Each structure stands twice: as structure tokens, then as C-alpha cells.
Short mmCIF file of C-alpha atoms in Angstrom, two decimals:
data_model
loop_
_atom_site.label_atom_id
_atom_site.label_comp_id
_atom_site.label_asym_id
_atom_site.label_seq_id
_atom_site.Cartn_x
_atom_site.Cartn_y
_atom_site.Cartn_z
CA MET A 22 -34.08 -13.13 -35.26
CA SER A 23 -32.68 -9.64 -34.83
CA THR A 24 -29.13 -9.64 -33.47
CA THR A 25 -29.43 -6.04 -32.33
CA ALA A 26 -32.22 -7.00 -29.93
CA GLU A 27 -30.12 -9.68 -28.21
CA PRO A 28 -28.11 -7.35 -25.91
CA ALA A 29 -31.34 -5.65 -24.81
CA ARG A 30 -32.92 -8.99 -23.92
CA GLU A 31 -29.77 -10.02 -22.07
CA ARG A 32 -29.82 -6.76 -20.09
CA ALA A 33 -33.41 -7.40 -19.13
CA ARG A 34 -32.59 -10.90 -17.89
CA ALA A 35 -29.49 -9.70 -16.08
CA THR A 36 -31.31 -6.97 -14.21
CA ALA A 37 -33.76 -9.57 -12.98
CA ALA A 38 -31.00 -11.06 -10.82
CA PRO A 39 -31.79 -10.62 -7.13
CA SER A 40 -30.04 -7.85 -5.20
CA THR A 41 -30.95 -5.92 -2.12
CA ARG A 42 -30.35 -2.36 -3.34
CA THR A 43 -28.21 -0.25 -5.60
CA LEU A 44 -24.79 1.01 -4.62
CA ARG A 45 -24.45 4.29 -2.78
CA LEU A 46 -21.49 6.60 -3.31
CA PHE A 47 -20.22 5.39 0.07
CA ASP A 48 -20.20 1.80 -1.24
CA LEU A 49 -18.34 2.84 -4.38
CA LEU A 50 -15.72 4.61 -2.28
CA ILE A 51 -15.20 1.40 -0.30
CA LEU A 52 -14.49 -0.42 -3.55
CA SER A 53 -12.21 2.37 -4.74
CA ILE A 54 -10.11 2.08 -1.56
CA GLY A 55 -9.33 -1.47 -2.64
CA THR A 56 -8.45 -0.49 -6.21
CA PHE A 57 -6.30 2.34 -4.82
CA THR A 58 -4.38 -0.17 -2.68
CA LEU A 59 -3.88 -2.50 -5.62
CA GLY A 60 -2.85 0.46 -7.79
CA VAL A 61 -0.15 1.47 -5.31
CA ASP A 62 1.10 -2.12 -5.20
CA GLY A 63 1.26 -2.20 -8.99
CA PHE A 64 3.67 0.75 -9.12
CA VAL A 65 5.56 0.97 -5.86
CA LEU A 66 7.71 -2.12 -6.34
CA SER A 67 8.87 -0.88 -9.74
CA GLY A 68 9.94 2.40 -8.12
CA LEU A 69 11.94 0.54 -5.48
CA LEU A 70 13.67 -2.03 -7.69
CA PRO A 71 17.25 -0.98 -6.78
CA GLN A 72 16.51 -1.44 -3.05
CA VAL A 73 14.67 -4.72 -3.66
CA ALA A 74 17.50 -6.05 -5.81
CA ALA A 75 20.18 -5.13 -3.25
CA SER A 76 18.20 -6.62 -0.37
CA LEU A 77 17.59 -9.92 -2.17
CA HIS A 78 21.09 -10.07 -3.72
CA VAL A 79 19.86 -10.19 -7.31
CA SER A 80 20.28 -7.89 -10.30
CA PRO A 81 17.74 -5.12 -10.96
CA GLY A 82 16.71 -7.00 -14.10
CA THR A 83 15.93 -10.11 -12.08
CA ALA A 84 14.05 -8.07 -9.48
CA GLY A 85 12.03 -6.54 -12.30
CA GLN A 86 10.68 -9.98 -13.14
CA LEU A 87 8.59 -9.74 -9.95
CA THR A 88 6.40 -7.23 -11.79
CA THR A 89 6.19 -9.49 -14.85
CA LEU A 90 5.30 -12.45 -12.64
CA PHE A 91 2.49 -10.48 -11.00
CA ALA A 92 1.08 -9.47 -14.40
CA LEU A 93 1.13 -13.02 -15.77
CA VAL A 94 -0.50 -14.56 -12.69
CA TYR A 95 -3.18 -11.85 -12.66
CA ALA A 96 -3.88 -12.28 -16.37
CA VAL A 97 -4.36 -16.04 -16.03
CA GLY A 98 -6.01 -16.02 -12.63
CA SER A 99 -8.66 -13.32 -13.11
CA PRO A 100 -10.94 -15.15 -15.58
CA ILE A 101 -10.46 -18.48 -13.78
CA ILE A 102 -11.51 -16.98 -10.45
CA ALA A 103 -14.45 -15.18 -12.07
CA THR A 104 -15.57 -18.46 -13.66
CA LEU A 105 -15.17 -20.77 -10.66
CA ALA A 106 -16.45 -18.35 -8.00
CA GLY A 107 -19.02 -16.60 -10.14
CA ASN A 108 -21.98 -17.56 -7.94
CA TRP A 109 -20.41 -16.41 -4.67
CA ASP A 110 -21.76 -13.41 -2.79
CA ARG A 111 -19.64 -10.54 -4.12
CA ARG A 112 -18.75 -9.51 -0.56
CA LEU A 113 -17.26 -12.92 0.18
CA LEU A 114 -15.26 -12.88 -3.03
CA LEU A 115 -14.03 -9.33 -2.38
CA ALA A 116 -13.02 -10.11 1.20
CA THR A 117 -11.34 -13.38 0.21
CA GLY A 118 -9.45 -11.70 -2.62
CA MET A 119 -8.16 -8.93 -0.38
CA ALA A 120 -7.25 -11.42 2.37
CA VAL A 121 -5.17 -13.44 -0.10
CA PHE A 122 -3.57 -10.20 -1.29
CA VAL A 123 -2.70 -9.30 2.32
CA ALA A 124 -1.12 -12.73 2.82
CA GLY A 125 0.92 -12.30 -0.34
CA VAL A 126 2.20 -8.85 0.63
CA MET A 127 3.10 -10.12 4.12
CA VAL A 128 5.14 -12.93 2.55
CA GLN A 129 6.93 -10.31 0.45
CA ALA A 130 7.57 -8.14 3.51
CA ILE A 131 9.26 -10.95 5.46
CA GLY A 132 10.60 -13.10 2.61
CA PRO A 133 14.37 -13.54 3.02
CA THR A 134 15.06 -14.70 -0.54
CA PHE A 135 14.02 -13.84 -4.06
CA SER A 136 12.11 -17.13 -4.34
CA ALA A 137 10.12 -16.36 -1.19
CA VAL A 138 9.27 -12.85 -2.37
CA ALA A 139 8.28 -14.26 -5.77
CA ALA A 140 5.93 -16.71 -4.04
CA GLY A 141 4.39 -13.78 -2.17
CA ARG A 142 4.01 -11.94 -5.48
CA VAL A 143 2.06 -14.88 -6.88
CA LEU A 144 -0.28 -14.89 -3.87
CA ALA A 145 -0.75 -11.12 -4.10
CA ALA A 146 -1.57 -11.36 -7.80
CA LEU A 147 -4.21 -14.03 -7.20
CA GLY A 148 -5.77 -11.89 -4.47
CA ALA A 149 -5.71 -8.80 -6.67
CA ALA A 150 -7.32 -10.75 -9.50
CA GLY A 151 -10.08 -11.90 -7.18
CA TYR A 152 -10.73 -8.43 -5.78
CA GLN A 153 -10.35 -6.03 -8.68
CA ALA A 154 -12.52 -7.75 -11.28
CA THR A 155 -15.15 -8.36 -8.60
CA ALA A 156 -15.13 -4.70 -7.59
CA TYR A 157 -15.90 -3.65 -11.15
CA SER A 158 -18.53 -6.34 -11.67
CA THR A 159 -20.22 -5.39 -8.37
CA ALA A 160 -20.37 -1.75 -9.42
CA GLY A 161 -21.80 -2.78 -12.78
CA ILE A 162 -24.35 -5.26 -11.46
CA LEU A 163 -25.78 -2.86 -8.87
CA SER A 164 -25.99 0.13 -11.23
CA ASP A 165 -28.64 0.89 -13.81
CA ASP A 166 -27.73 1.92 -17.35
CA GLU A 167 -27.88 5.63 -16.50
CA HIS A 168 -25.48 5.47 -13.55
CA ARG A 169 -23.21 2.57 -14.53
CA ALA A 170 -20.52 4.70 -16.17
CA ARG A 171 -20.25 6.89 -13.08
CA SER A 172 -20.08 3.87 -10.77
CA LEU A 173 -17.33 2.24 -12.82
CA ALA A 174 -15.43 5.54 -12.99
CA VAL A 175 -15.48 5.95 -9.19
CA VAL A 176 -14.04 2.45 -8.74
CA ALA A 177 -11.48 3.03 -11.50
CA GLY A 178 -10.60 6.34 -9.86
CA GLY A 179 -8.88 4.45 -7.05
CA SER A 180 -6.29 3.12 -9.50
CA SER A 181 -5.82 6.54 -11.09
CA VAL A 182 -5.38 8.32 -7.77
CA ALA A 183 -2.80 5.69 -6.80
CA ILE A 184 -0.48 7.05 -9.49
CA VAL A 185 -0.76 10.61 -8.20
CA ALA A 186 -0.73 10.04 -4.44
CA GLY A 187 0.09 6.44 -3.66
CA LEU A 188 3.10 5.94 -5.91
CA PRO A 189 5.24 8.83 -4.60
CA PHE A 190 4.14 8.08 -1.03
CA GLY A 191 5.12 4.44 -1.36
CA ILE A 192 8.45 5.31 -2.93
CA LEU A 193 9.13 7.91 -0.22
CA VAL A 194 8.40 5.38 2.52
CA GLY A 195 10.50 2.75 0.79
CA GLN A 196 13.47 5.04 0.23
CA THR A 197 13.32 6.41 3.79
CA TRP A 198 12.64 3.26 5.83
CA GLY A 199 13.17 0.46 3.33
CA TRP A 200 11.00 -1.31 0.76
CA ARG A 201 9.73 -3.83 3.32
CA VAL A 202 8.15 -1.02 5.35
CA ALA A 203 6.34 0.06 2.18
CA MET A 204 4.96 -3.49 1.98
CA TRP A 205 3.65 -3.23 5.56
CA VAL A 206 1.91 0.04 4.69
CA LEU A 207 0.17 -1.85 1.89
CA VAL A 208 -0.81 -4.58 4.37
CA ALA A 209 -2.49 -1.96 6.58
CA LEU A 210 -4.36 -0.39 3.66
CA ALA A 211 -5.47 -3.77 2.33
CA GLY A 212 -6.57 -4.90 5.78
CA LEU A 213 -8.80 -1.83 6.15
CA SER A 214 -10.23 -2.45 2.69
CA ALA A 215 -11.04 -6.08 3.54
CA LEU A 216 -12.84 -5.06 6.73
CA ALA A 217 -14.81 -2.34 4.93
CA VAL A 218 -16.23 -4.93 2.50
CA GLY A 219 -18.64 -6.01 5.24
CA LEU A 220 -20.43 -2.66 4.87
CA LEU A 221 -21.42 -3.41 1.27
CA PRO A 222 -24.84 -4.76 0.31
CA ALA A 223 -25.25 -8.46 -0.49
CA VAL A 224 -25.25 -9.15 -4.22
CA HIS A 225 -24.84 -12.15 -6.49
CA ALA A 226 -24.00 -12.22 -10.16
CA PRO A 227 -26.63 -13.72 -12.49
CA ARG A 228 -26.55 -17.51 -12.12
CA LEU A 229 -24.81 -19.21 -15.03
CA SER A 230 -23.50 -22.68 -15.61
CA LEU A 231 -19.75 -23.22 -15.63
CA ARG A 232 -19.99 -24.01 -19.33
CA ARG A 233 -21.77 -20.74 -20.05
CA ARG A 234 -19.20 -18.79 -18.03
CA ALA A 235 -16.35 -20.44 -19.89
CA GLY A 236 -18.15 -19.47 -23.11
CA ALA A 237 -17.13 -15.85 -22.52
CA LEU A 238 -13.68 -16.87 -23.75
CA THR A 239 -15.09 -17.57 -27.23
CA ASP A 240 -17.81 -14.91 -27.49
CA ARG A 241 -16.95 -12.70 -30.46
CA ARG A 242 -18.39 -9.58 -28.83
CA VAL A 243 -16.20 -10.11 -25.76
CA LEU A 244 -13.10 -10.89 -27.82
CA ALA A 245 -13.55 -7.73 -29.92
CA ILE A 246 -13.71 -5.58 -26.81
CA LEU A 247 -10.70 -7.34 -25.27
CA ALA A 248 -8.67 -6.71 -28.44
CA GLY A 249 -9.51 -3.02 -28.11
CA THR A 250 -8.43 -2.99 -24.46
CA VAL A 251 -5.06 -4.57 -25.22
CA THR A 252 -4.22 -2.29 -28.12
CA VAL A 253 -5.42 1.00 -26.62
CA LEU A 254 -3.56 0.53 -23.33
CA THR A 255 -0.31 -0.94 -24.69
CA PRO A 256 1.09 2.48 -25.79
CA GLY A 257 0.64 3.96 -22.31
CA PHE A 258 2.33 1.02 -20.61
CA LEU A 259 5.13 1.15 -23.19
CA VAL A 260 5.84 4.82 -22.48
CA ILE A 261 5.70 4.40 -18.70
CA ALA A 262 8.01 1.35 -18.77
CA TYR A 263 10.70 3.18 -20.73
CA LEU A 264 10.08 6.76 -19.66
CA PRO A 265 13.65 7.41 -18.39
CA ALA A 266 15.08 6.24 -21.73
CA ILE A 267 12.50 8.18 -23.73
CA MET A 268 13.11 11.39 -21.76
CA ARG A 269 16.85 10.71 -21.51
CA SER A 270 16.50 11.71 -17.89
CA SER A 271 15.95 10.23 -14.45
CA GLY A 272 15.13 11.19 -10.91
CA ALA A 273 12.97 14.24 -10.31
CA TRP A 274 11.90 14.79 -13.93
CA VAL A 275 10.65 11.23 -14.33
CA VAL A 276 8.76 11.42 -11.03
CA ALA A 277 7.24 14.75 -12.11
CA ALA A 278 6.24 13.26 -15.46
CA MET A 279 4.53 10.34 -13.71
CA LEU A 280 2.67 12.69 -11.38
CA VAL A 281 1.49 14.80 -14.31
CA TYR A 282 0.47 11.64 -16.15
CA GLY A 283 -1.47 10.45 -13.11
CA ALA A 284 -3.24 13.79 -12.76
CA GLY A 285 -4.25 13.58 -16.40
CA GLN A 286 -5.57 10.06 -15.94
CA VAL A 287 -7.63 11.12 -12.91
CA THR A 288 -9.09 13.95 -14.99
CA GLY A 289 -9.96 11.59 -17.83
CA THR A 290 -11.61 9.15 -15.43
CA ILE A 291 -13.71 11.98 -13.98
CA LEU A 292 -14.79 13.24 -17.41
CA VAL A 293 -15.53 9.93 -19.12
CA PRO A 294 -18.92 9.12 -17.50
CA ARG A 295 -20.41 12.32 -18.91
CA LEU A 296 -18.91 11.58 -22.32
CA ILE A 297 -20.39 8.07 -22.24
CA ARG A 298 -23.83 9.40 -21.32
CA ARG A 299 -23.78 12.00 -24.09
CA ARG A 300 -21.95 10.20 -26.90
CA GLY A 301 -21.76 6.53 -25.96
CA ALA A 302 -18.97 4.27 -24.73
CA ARG A 303 -17.62 3.54 -28.20
CA THR A 304 -17.21 7.26 -28.96
CA ALA A 305 -15.47 7.79 -25.62
CA LEU A 306 -13.07 4.93 -26.40
CA LEU A 307 -12.44 6.31 -29.89
CA ALA A 308 -11.61 9.71 -28.41
CA GLY A 309 -9.16 8.07 -26.02
CA ALA A 310 -7.55 5.97 -28.75
CA CYS A 311 -7.11 9.00 -31.02
CA GLY A 312 -5.65 10.94 -28.12
CA VAL A 313 -3.19 8.17 -27.28
CA THR A 314 -2.05 8.01 -30.91
CA VAL A 315 -1.58 11.76 -31.32
CA VAL A 316 0.09 12.35 -27.96
CA THR A 317 2.58 9.47 -28.23
CA ALA A 318 3.53 10.74 -31.68
CA LEU A 319 3.94 14.24 -30.21
CA LEU A 320 6.14 12.84 -27.45
CA THR A 321 8.63 11.81 -30.14
CA ALA A 322 9.38 15.52 -30.57
CA THR A 323 8.86 16.86 -27.05
CA ARG A 324 11.02 14.19 -25.42
CA MET A 325 14.11 16.23 -26.32
CA SER A 326 13.15 18.68 -23.54
CA ALA A 327 12.51 17.34 -20.05
CA LEU A 328 9.96 20.09 -19.35
CA ALA A 329 8.13 19.64 -22.65
CA ALA A 330 8.08 15.85 -22.25
CA THR A 331 6.72 16.18 -18.73
CA MET A 332 3.92 18.45 -19.92
CA THR A 333 3.10 16.04 -22.76
CA MET A 334 2.46 13.29 -20.23
CA ALA A 335 -0.65 15.15 -18.96
CA PRO A 336 -2.72 14.71 -22.17
CA LEU A 337 -1.43 11.14 -22.47
CA GLY A 338 -2.80 10.37 -19.01
CA LEU A 339 -6.05 12.13 -19.95
CA ALA A 340 -6.41 9.97 -23.07
CA ILE A 341 -5.71 6.77 -21.14
CA GLY A 342 -8.27 7.86 -18.54
CA LEU A 343 -10.92 7.86 -21.29
CA THR A 344 -10.32 4.22 -22.24
CA VAL A 345 -10.81 1.85 -19.29
CA VAL A 346 -14.38 2.64 -18.17
CA PRO A 347 -15.88 2.56 -21.71
CA GLN A 348 -14.65 -0.99 -22.21
CA GLN A 349 -16.21 -2.17 -18.95
CA HIS A 350 -19.40 -0.31 -19.82
CA ARG A 351 -19.53 -1.98 -23.24
CA LEU A 352 -19.26 -5.42 -21.65
CA PHE A 353 -22.28 -4.73 -19.46
CA ALA A 354 -24.16 -3.33 -22.47
CA ASP A 355 -23.30 -6.12 -24.93
CA VAL A 356 -23.11 -9.25 -22.76
CA PRO A 357 -24.68 -8.37 -19.39
CA ARG A 358 -25.10 -11.98 -18.24
CA LEU A 359 -21.46 -12.73 -19.04
CA ALA A 360 -20.21 -9.38 -17.73
CA PRO A 361 -18.91 -10.66 -14.33
CA VAL A 362 -16.63 -13.10 -16.18
CA ALA A 363 -15.95 -10.75 -19.09
CA VAL A 364 -14.82 -7.96 -16.74
CA GLY A 365 -12.28 -10.41 -15.34
CA LEU A 366 -11.09 -11.11 -18.87
CA ASN A 367 -10.85 -7.37 -19.46
CA GLY A 368 -8.65 -7.09 -16.37
CA SER A 369 -6.45 -9.78 -17.87
CA ALA A 370 -6.35 -7.85 -21.14
CA ILE A 371 -5.05 -4.81 -19.25
CA TYR A 372 -2.14 -6.85 -17.91
CA VAL A 373 -1.54 -8.37 -21.34
CA GLY A 374 -1.26 -4.79 -22.59
CA SER A 375 1.24 -4.10 -19.82
CA ALA A 376 3.39 -7.09 -20.77
CA LEU A 377 3.08 -6.32 -24.49
CA GLY A 378 4.04 -2.69 -23.90
CA ALA A 379 7.15 -3.72 -21.99
CA GLY A 380 8.11 -6.25 -24.65
CA LEU A 381 7.52 -3.99 -27.65
CA GLY A 382 9.20 -1.05 -25.95
CA GLY A 383 12.29 -3.08 -25.13
CA LEU A 384 12.52 -4.39 -28.68
CA ALA A 385 12.06 -0.91 -30.13
CA LEU A 386 14.69 0.56 -27.80
CA VAL A 387 17.25 -2.08 -28.73
CA THR A 388 16.66 -1.89 -32.48
CA GLY A 389 15.86 1.78 -33.00
CA GLY A 390 17.24 3.73 -30.07
CA SER A 391 15.43 6.13 -27.75
CA THR A 392 13.22 7.55 -30.52
CA ALA A 393 11.72 4.20 -31.50
CA PRO A 394 9.53 3.48 -28.41
CA THR A 395 7.28 6.51 -28.90
CA ILE A 396 6.95 5.80 -32.63
CA THR A 397 6.01 2.22 -31.81
CA ALA A 398 3.50 3.42 -29.24
CA ALA A 399 1.88 5.72 -31.81
CA ALA A 400 1.66 2.85 -34.31
CA VAL A 401 -0.11 0.62 -31.77
CA GLY A 402 -2.39 3.54 -30.87
CA LEU A 403 -3.32 3.89 -34.54
CA LEU A 404 -4.16 0.17 -34.62
CA ALA A 405 -6.40 0.64 -31.56
CA THR A 406 -8.13 3.57 -33.27
CA LEU A 407 -8.81 1.51 -36.39
CA LEU A 408 -10.13 -1.43 -34.35
CA THR A 409 -12.44 0.87 -32.42
CA ALA A 410 -13.68 2.67 -35.52
CA THR A 411 -14.52 -0.58 -37.33
CA THR A 412 -16.24 -2.29 -34.40
CA VAL A 413 -20.02 -2.47 -34.71
CA ARG A 414 -21.52 0.22 -32.52
CA SER A 415 -23.34 -1.21 -29.50
CA ALA A 416 -23.16 1.29 -26.63
#
């Protein structure tokens, strides 16, 4: 039996799943509002750590563990939710996920102690895991092969725009009126997103047994793609986590660098659907991985100048913007019936990359000084490039 024909047969079976209609741009924008809200949440707390730490009477290092806690809960929760609730109407799962996220953010906004805020962070992470993976799977399920890359890019664009617009807005609100007010702004955005879910069409993922869904964890095609996701995104997370130390600067220059990085990522997300259509998802990922490797190596030299380092962050964001959508697209191309679960696993892989980037960056900074993190990032980027180049071409 030909193994190359298997993905095509799976796509045919997957597209036979019942759905009322394909997604309109309006529907995709609804989903992107949710990913924008989650993107703001993912960054704003890190930008307000001094205020959070002072308010909760803990050290900044301890307050920083709230971000780590969120990442770990998301990474574990996303595939579990996708497996157990795989047969739910996507609208119900989206609305439930955002409602749990709202509850978690509200607990953070009113929590008087670090433990209470941490509990809210756990709730918010579970809600985010339920919403975000479902948003991507919904866009993938209700898109044909020709339009899937564009649909995924629109949804991913919410997260990218959050870096450019949402992050500085959230930090400004937090620094002006307090970090708890920033949490209430998130509650309002998430509430609107949850209500807007009702405007989406009804859709169910292909029906699979629990055993088959759990099998995504051992599918070699899925695992190969997840390994690529972890390695290609780790360098970006590493640089962002230790940007002040890398640039030997703080304040306005770091904020400017993040804004430039976000603008680059938005640009990459806009360009990648066309690249996927013309050259394939694997080629798009390879271009992103090569870009990440070259730019992080270049940052080793440009970091000595705040202006040069800031400008270098633009192509880094562009390269990262070329990497997320191709991986999701490959999951729908290679394992379409497992894609709703596999997309959740890919979301977990993103957060594993975040945690790995923070860990490797910290180790490099301690052992090798401020030059070592960018060198480490380039080395991991090279590994991602090699993994991508040696993976059997599928899409």
C-alpha cells in the first residue's frame, strides 16, 4: 500500500464531515479577536511584573512564575481538552473556553494573594487552551486546501497584532491605573469575544474514538511536526525573554524593539499564505527557520547598539511569522482526521518552546554572559533548519 496516498485518503474522509458552510472573512475575524485577547494576556503580565510583585508582596522572580504556570497548564491542558471534547460543536467549545478564561482573569483581577492570582492563572490557561486550539481547528476544518493557509493566517494574525497594539496598550493601562485594571480590560475583550462566537456557523470535527484521538500523541507524522514547532520557535522566545540583557538596555529601547518585532511578525503572517500556496508549507517553514538562524546570529553583533539591535528585531519577527501557520497547515495536510487534536498538541509545543527558550536563555546568560543567549538561539535555529530540511516533504 502506498504511504504517500494515505494523507490524500484521510483528507477525503475528513472533508466528508458534516458542516453547514465554509468560513467567511467575518467569521475568521471573530476568531482572531479571541486570539488577539489571548495574545495580549500572554504578554501584558510580563510587562507589569514589578507592579504585580509589589501588589502581591512577592519578589519579581516569584511573580514571573505566573507566566511559567500559565505555559505549563496550557501545554498539558490543550491536548487533553481537544481529546475529551473533540466531538463538541466548535462554537460550544469556543464559548466555554473563553468563559473559563474570563473567570480566570476575574480571579486574577480581584485575587488578594499570590496563591489566589496563581489559581486564576490556572483557570485562564485552561480557558485559553480550550479556545485557541479550537479556533485554529475550526478555521482548518471549514476551509478547503486552497484557502486554508489564508484562514489560519487570519486567526494567527490576532496573536501577532497583540504584540504591536495590545501589549503596549495593556502596559500603558497597567502603569497608569494599575495592573488589575489591565485585567478588567482583558475581561471586557474576552467577554465580547465569547458573545461573538454565537455568530459562527455550526461545525463538528470528524468523529473519532477517544482511543484514536489519543493516538495523535504517538503518530510519527505529528511528532515530527511538533519537534519542528518546538525548535523553530524556541530561539524567538529566548530572545524576547532576555531582550533587556541582550541589548544591555531597558525602558523605551526594549519597548521599541518589541514593537518592531511585532510588526515584523504581522508582516510574516500576512505573507506566509501566498508562500504556502506557491512553494508549499514545508518550504515556508524552512525559509522561516533559516531566517531565525541567520537573524539571531546577526543579533550577536548588532546588540552592541540599541538602534541596530532594535532594527534587527524586525526580520526576526518576520521569520517567526513564517513558521506558525505552515505547521498548522501541515497537520491538516498530513493527518486531517487527527488535526483537531494535533493542532492542540501544536499549541502545547509552542508553549514548550516558550519554556525551553526561557530555560536555555537563562542558562546561557549565567554561564556565558550577555553574548551567549543569541549564540544559543542561533544554534537552536540551526537545529530547526536541519530538522525541517530532513523531514519528508508532504505539503
